[in-house]
């Protein structure tokens, strides 16, 4: 029999109006919406003590108890892919992901992912939802990710994500000269015409991004960005929305903005940087076993550091 993971949560008021299955996919991001629908229908999810249908509309503030049956990840196989492990103990793994590595298997990326690498490194992760991965960063974003090695740790890390207590700070190079930092508080959903993209839209999910200026250049700004929520492509969408798209972003970035009088080296660096200039530099959590606050940092990868050097010299 597969192990049971009993999870509890309060549904945020911000999710009011969503269907129950939609709300639970926000509250319990470690499980797919399909699996949550199955558990709701079977009575494994109780809302204020009652069994409700998946289409029930949420008011916000309800208390949820979910008995999640964790099935081994038999569809994903372990692969000997190098991992940059920043920290590992009996409860958690902290990984420094390189740009170009996909986190989860998906259409077009059936293997060669971080999840395949984790299963090779620690086969016991097959018994944890999504092999312990509780959040993700885009394929071409570099930096830190946390992984739970036990069901207890998984529950604790998911709760911290729900409470917005996880400290996640990114370095991002934006196109355009900013004068000051700020906050973007704008909901994000699927783009109305291109389903592979996301956009700010009134019926989207709540999304909040805080940013401050770290360094200024004539036509670019290096930002420190802190996430309050964790929507897909959130930083990329929000910065594009305020007309400061990230350098190199192939989806939301637009054409490179070249500084006046830029030399050939700087022009080449900007034009040849073909991924979003985004790096998950800092990750801080309360350790699920010890209760101590722990924080890790990742150095900038060579391509990003080289681009900044070219801007400083140019």
XYZ file of C-alpha atoms in Angstrom:
314
model
C 0.000 0.000 0.000
C 1.309 3.444 -0.882
C 2.128 5.785 2.054
C -0.394 8.424 3.079
C 0.590 12.043 3.512
C -1.896 14.036 5.624
C -1.738 17.713 4.682
C -3.642 20.625 6.175
C -3.990 24.174 4.939
C -6.208 27.233 5.002
C -7.334 28.383 1.574
C -6.231 32.019 1.069
C -8.948 34.628 0.600
C -7.174 35.610 -2.636
C -8.417 32.328 -4.163
C -12.091 33.141 -3.546
C -14.270 32.286 -6.526
C -12.102 29.466 -7.836
C -13.322 25.901 -8.150
C -12.214 23.628 -5.310
C -9.885 21.630 -7.582
C -8.316 24.852 -8.891
C -7.827 26.219 -5.388
C -6.250 23.010 -4.116
C -3.813 22.955 -7.036
C -2.640 26.346 -5.751
C -2.533 25.288 -2.118
C -0.865 21.913 -2.779
C 1.471 22.561 -5.743
C 3.237 19.224 -5.297
C 0.293 17.369 -6.865
C -1.260 17.575 -10.307
C -4.789 18.901 -10.677
C -5.909 15.513 -12.020
C -4.732 13.682 -8.909
C -6.353 16.292 -6.670
C -9.664 15.868 -8.522
C -9.470 12.111 -7.917
C -8.866 12.607 -4.201
C -11.661 15.192 -3.927
C -14.125 12.780 -5.559
C -13.023 9.901 -3.321
C -13.516 11.932 -0.141
C -9.810 12.173 0.642
C -10.079 15.984 0.704
C -12.348 17.541 3.324
C -13.226 21.233 3.447
C -14.306 22.387 6.907
C -15.002 18.714 7.598
C -17.224 18.191 4.545
C -16.706 16.318 1.274
C -17.450 18.694 -1.613
C -17.426 18.281 -5.421
C -14.443 19.529 -7.460
C -16.564 22.309 -9.026
C -17.570 23.792 -5.654
C -16.734 27.512 -5.563
C -14.371 28.583 -2.790
C -15.120 31.544 -0.510
C -11.639 31.788 1.008
C -10.620 30.980 4.569
C -11.803 27.348 4.468
C -9.745 24.716 6.323
C -8.678 21.741 4.191
C -7.461 18.307 5.283
C -6.031 16.211 2.443
C -5.113 12.534 2.745
C -2.773 12.163 -0.201
C -1.753 8.678 -1.273
C 1.753 9.014 -2.646
C 2.411 6.766 -5.628
C 5.995 5.910 -6.591
C 7.284 7.821 -9.620
C 7.501 4.736 -11.818
C 7.177 6.649 -15.097
C 10.426 8.542 -14.490
C 13.749 6.698 -14.539
C 16.971 7.709 -12.891
C 19.730 8.978 -15.179
C 23.367 9.665 -14.403
C 23.273 13.429 -14.939
C 25.735 15.596 -12.984
C 24.217 17.534 -10.089
C 25.670 20.581 -8.366
C 24.654 19.813 -4.760
C 25.013 22.828 -2.484
C 23.661 21.070 0.618
C 22.339 17.622 1.506
C 21.178 16.005 4.727
C 18.571 13.394 5.694
C 15.669 15.759 4.984
C 16.507 18.140 2.150
C 18.659 18.718 -0.910
C 19.655 22.142 -2.231
C 20.570 22.046 -5.927
C 22.309 24.684 -8.030
C 20.638 24.160 -11.407
C 22.504 25.197 -14.562
C 20.731 27.025 -17.373
C 19.471 24.568 -19.985
C 18.368 21.834 -17.562
C 14.614 21.132 -17.495
C 13.201 20.472 -14.002
C 10.330 18.033 -14.754
C 9.752 15.681 -17.694
C 7.206 17.206 -20.077
C 6.273 17.269 -23.736
C 9.496 17.497 -25.717
C 11.592 16.674 -22.633
C 10.746 13.088 -21.663
C 14.117 12.560 -19.980
C 17.402 14.308 -19.264
C 15.728 16.422 -16.567
C 16.579 17.365 -13.007
C 14.001 14.831 -11.815
C 15.804 12.045 -13.698
C 19.085 13.143 -12.124
C 17.595 13.219 -8.631
C 16.221 9.682 -8.958
C 19.664 8.421 -9.933
C 21.263 10.241 -7.005
C 18.621 9.184 -4.450
C 16.238 6.440 -5.705
C 14.150 6.719 -2.517
C 12.796 10.021 -3.859
C 10.418 7.946 -6.022
C 8.131 7.774 -2.968
C 7.878 11.570 -2.615
C 5.487 13.710 -4.722
C 7.323 14.852 -7.877
C 10.448 13.221 -6.441
C 10.634 15.895 -3.762
C 10.677 18.934 -6.063
C 8.380 21.487 -4.424
C 9.072 24.439 -6.736
C 10.796 24.949 -10.048
C 12.644 27.463 -12.167
C 12.507 27.751 -15.939
C 14.784 25.660 -18.143
C 17.020 28.596 -19.074
C 17.055 30.176 -15.614
C 19.978 29.187 -13.417
C 20.238 28.913 -9.653
C 18.946 27.346 -6.466
C 16.157 24.804 -5.976
C 15.099 22.939 -2.830
C 14.123 19.262 -2.794
C 12.394 17.348 0.026
C 13.766 13.885 0.836
C 10.940 12.825 3.169
C 7.161 13.254 3.248
C 7.457 15.292 6.451
C 9.980 17.625 4.866
C 7.816 17.908 1.744
C 4.819 18.949 3.819
C 6.888 21.524 5.739
C 8.420 23.090 2.621
C 5.058 23.287 0.833
C 3.596 25.027 3.890
C 6.427 27.574 3.830
C 5.747 28.260 0.161
C 2.049 28.734 0.920
C 2.872 31.143 3.743
C 5.287 33.099 1.481
C 8.005 32.626 4.108
C 10.580 31.105 1.731
C 13.222 33.713 0.894
C 13.910 33.667 -2.856
C 15.992 36.396 -4.400
C 16.985 36.557 -8.050
C 19.458 38.608 -10.038
C 17.876 39.850 -13.262
C 19.272 42.049 -16.013
C 16.494 44.174 -17.457
C 16.459 46.203 -20.646
C 15.957 49.890 -19.930
C 17.368 52.368 -17.392
C 15.368 52.225 -14.149
C 15.512 55.066 -11.658
C 14.167 53.130 -8.640
C 12.815 49.808 -7.495
C 9.203 48.918 -6.879
C 6.561 46.210 -6.765
C 4.481 44.635 -9.504
C 1.167 43.336 -8.148
C -0.623 41.969 -11.201
C -2.392 38.623 -11.750
C -0.907 36.199 -14.269
C -2.656 33.654 -16.491
C -2.272 31.917 -19.827
C -1.869 34.220 -22.788
C -5.267 34.490 -24.537
C -3.840 33.529 -27.955
C -0.534 31.721 -27.330
C -0.965 28.880 -24.825
C 2.802 28.506 -24.376
C 3.060 32.030 -22.992
C 1.716 33.804 -19.924
C 0.416 37.332 -19.529
C -0.963 39.803 -17.015
C -4.732 39.405 -17.086
C -7.567 40.302 -14.735
C -8.754 36.708 -14.366
C -5.258 35.362 -13.675
C -3.770 34.076 -10.428
C -2.476 36.591 -7.875
C 1.205 37.403 -8.450
C 3.483 39.828 -6.592
C 7.088 40.654 -7.523
C 9.331 43.059 -5.592
C 12.446 44.500 -7.218
C 15.241 46.919 -6.350
C 18.112 48.368 -8.341
C 21.494 46.689 -7.816
C 23.496 48.384 -10.598
C 22.734 50.814 -13.404
C 24.017 50.908 -16.977
C 23.153 53.361 -19.796
C 20.409 51.154 -21.307
C 20.174 48.295 -18.772
C 19.535 47.739 -15.068
C 20.704 44.902 -12.844
C 17.923 44.092 -10.389
C 17.526 42.100 -7.214
C 14.091 40.531 -7.426
C 12.160 38.915 -4.583
C 9.153 36.702 -5.213
C 6.111 36.809 -2.975
C 4.277 34.293 -5.169
C 5.638 31.724 -7.605
C 3.739 31.799 -10.891
C 5.131 30.302 -14.073
C 7.387 32.864 -15.835
C 6.421 35.394 -13.137
C 9.512 37.625 -13.165
C 9.755 37.510 -16.945
C 6.079 38.400 -17.431
C 6.012 41.136 -14.787
C 9.173 42.866 -16.009
C 7.948 42.788 -19.593
C 4.582 44.129 -18.413
C 6.239 47.274 -17.009
C 8.377 47.619 -20.182
C 11.644 46.399 -18.669
C 11.921 42.916 -20.224
C 14.869 40.705 -19.372
C 17.914 40.628 -21.605
C 17.987 37.553 -23.832
C 14.425 36.446 -23.057
C 13.317 34.667 -26.262
C 9.616 34.875 -25.361
C 9.068 38.201 -23.597
C 12.292 40.149 -24.270
C 11.903 41.729 -27.685
C 14.878 43.067 -29.639
C 18.147 43.884 -27.804
C 18.449 47.500 -26.688
C 22.011 48.554 -27.509
C 23.677 51.390 -25.550
C 24.718 54.405 -27.642
C 28.287 54.050 -28.825
C 28.529 50.412 -27.753
C 31.676 48.695 -28.992
C 31.652 45.484 -31.035
C 32.395 43.272 -28.002
C 29.415 44.576 -26.008
C 27.128 44.422 -29.049
C 28.136 40.802 -29.621
C 27.634 39.900 -25.953
C 24.123 41.352 -25.905
C 23.050 39.816 -29.202
C 24.536 36.395 -28.442
C 23.041 36.084 -24.945
C 20.173 33.800 -25.943
C 18.544 32.969 -22.622
C 16.767 35.145 -20.089
C 19.324 36.887 -17.862
C 17.828 35.510 -14.664
C 19.597 33.727 -11.809
C 18.093 32.350 -8.569
C 20.886 33.607 -6.315
C 19.554 33.251 -2.759
C 17.309 30.642 -1.113
C 16.342 30.736 2.546
C 14.067 28.363 4.476
C 13.301 27.156 7.964
C 14.837 23.687 8.077
C 11.959 21.163 8.340
C 13.781 19.008 10.925
C 15.787 21.443 13.070
C 13.593 24.546 12.892
C 16.678 26.678 12.194
C 16.716 29.294 9.452
C 19.122 28.256 6.672
C 20.215 30.268 3.660
C 22.294 29.449 0.600
C 23.729 31.513 -2.237
C 24.753 30.619 -5.779
C 27.470 32.485 -7.694
C 26.560 33.951 -11.062
C 27.220 31.540 -13.943
C 30.008 32.471 -16.321
C 27.776 33.660 -19.166
C 25.818 36.071 -16.948
C 28.964 37.324 -15.191
C 30.663 37.857 -18.546
C 27.725 39.896 -19.825
C 27.902 42.172 -16.781
C 31.643 42.588 -17.261
C 31.050 43.625 -20.867
C 28.431 46.202 -19.782
C 30.789 47.640 -17.167
C 33.591 47.914 -19.689
C 31.392 49.162 -22.509
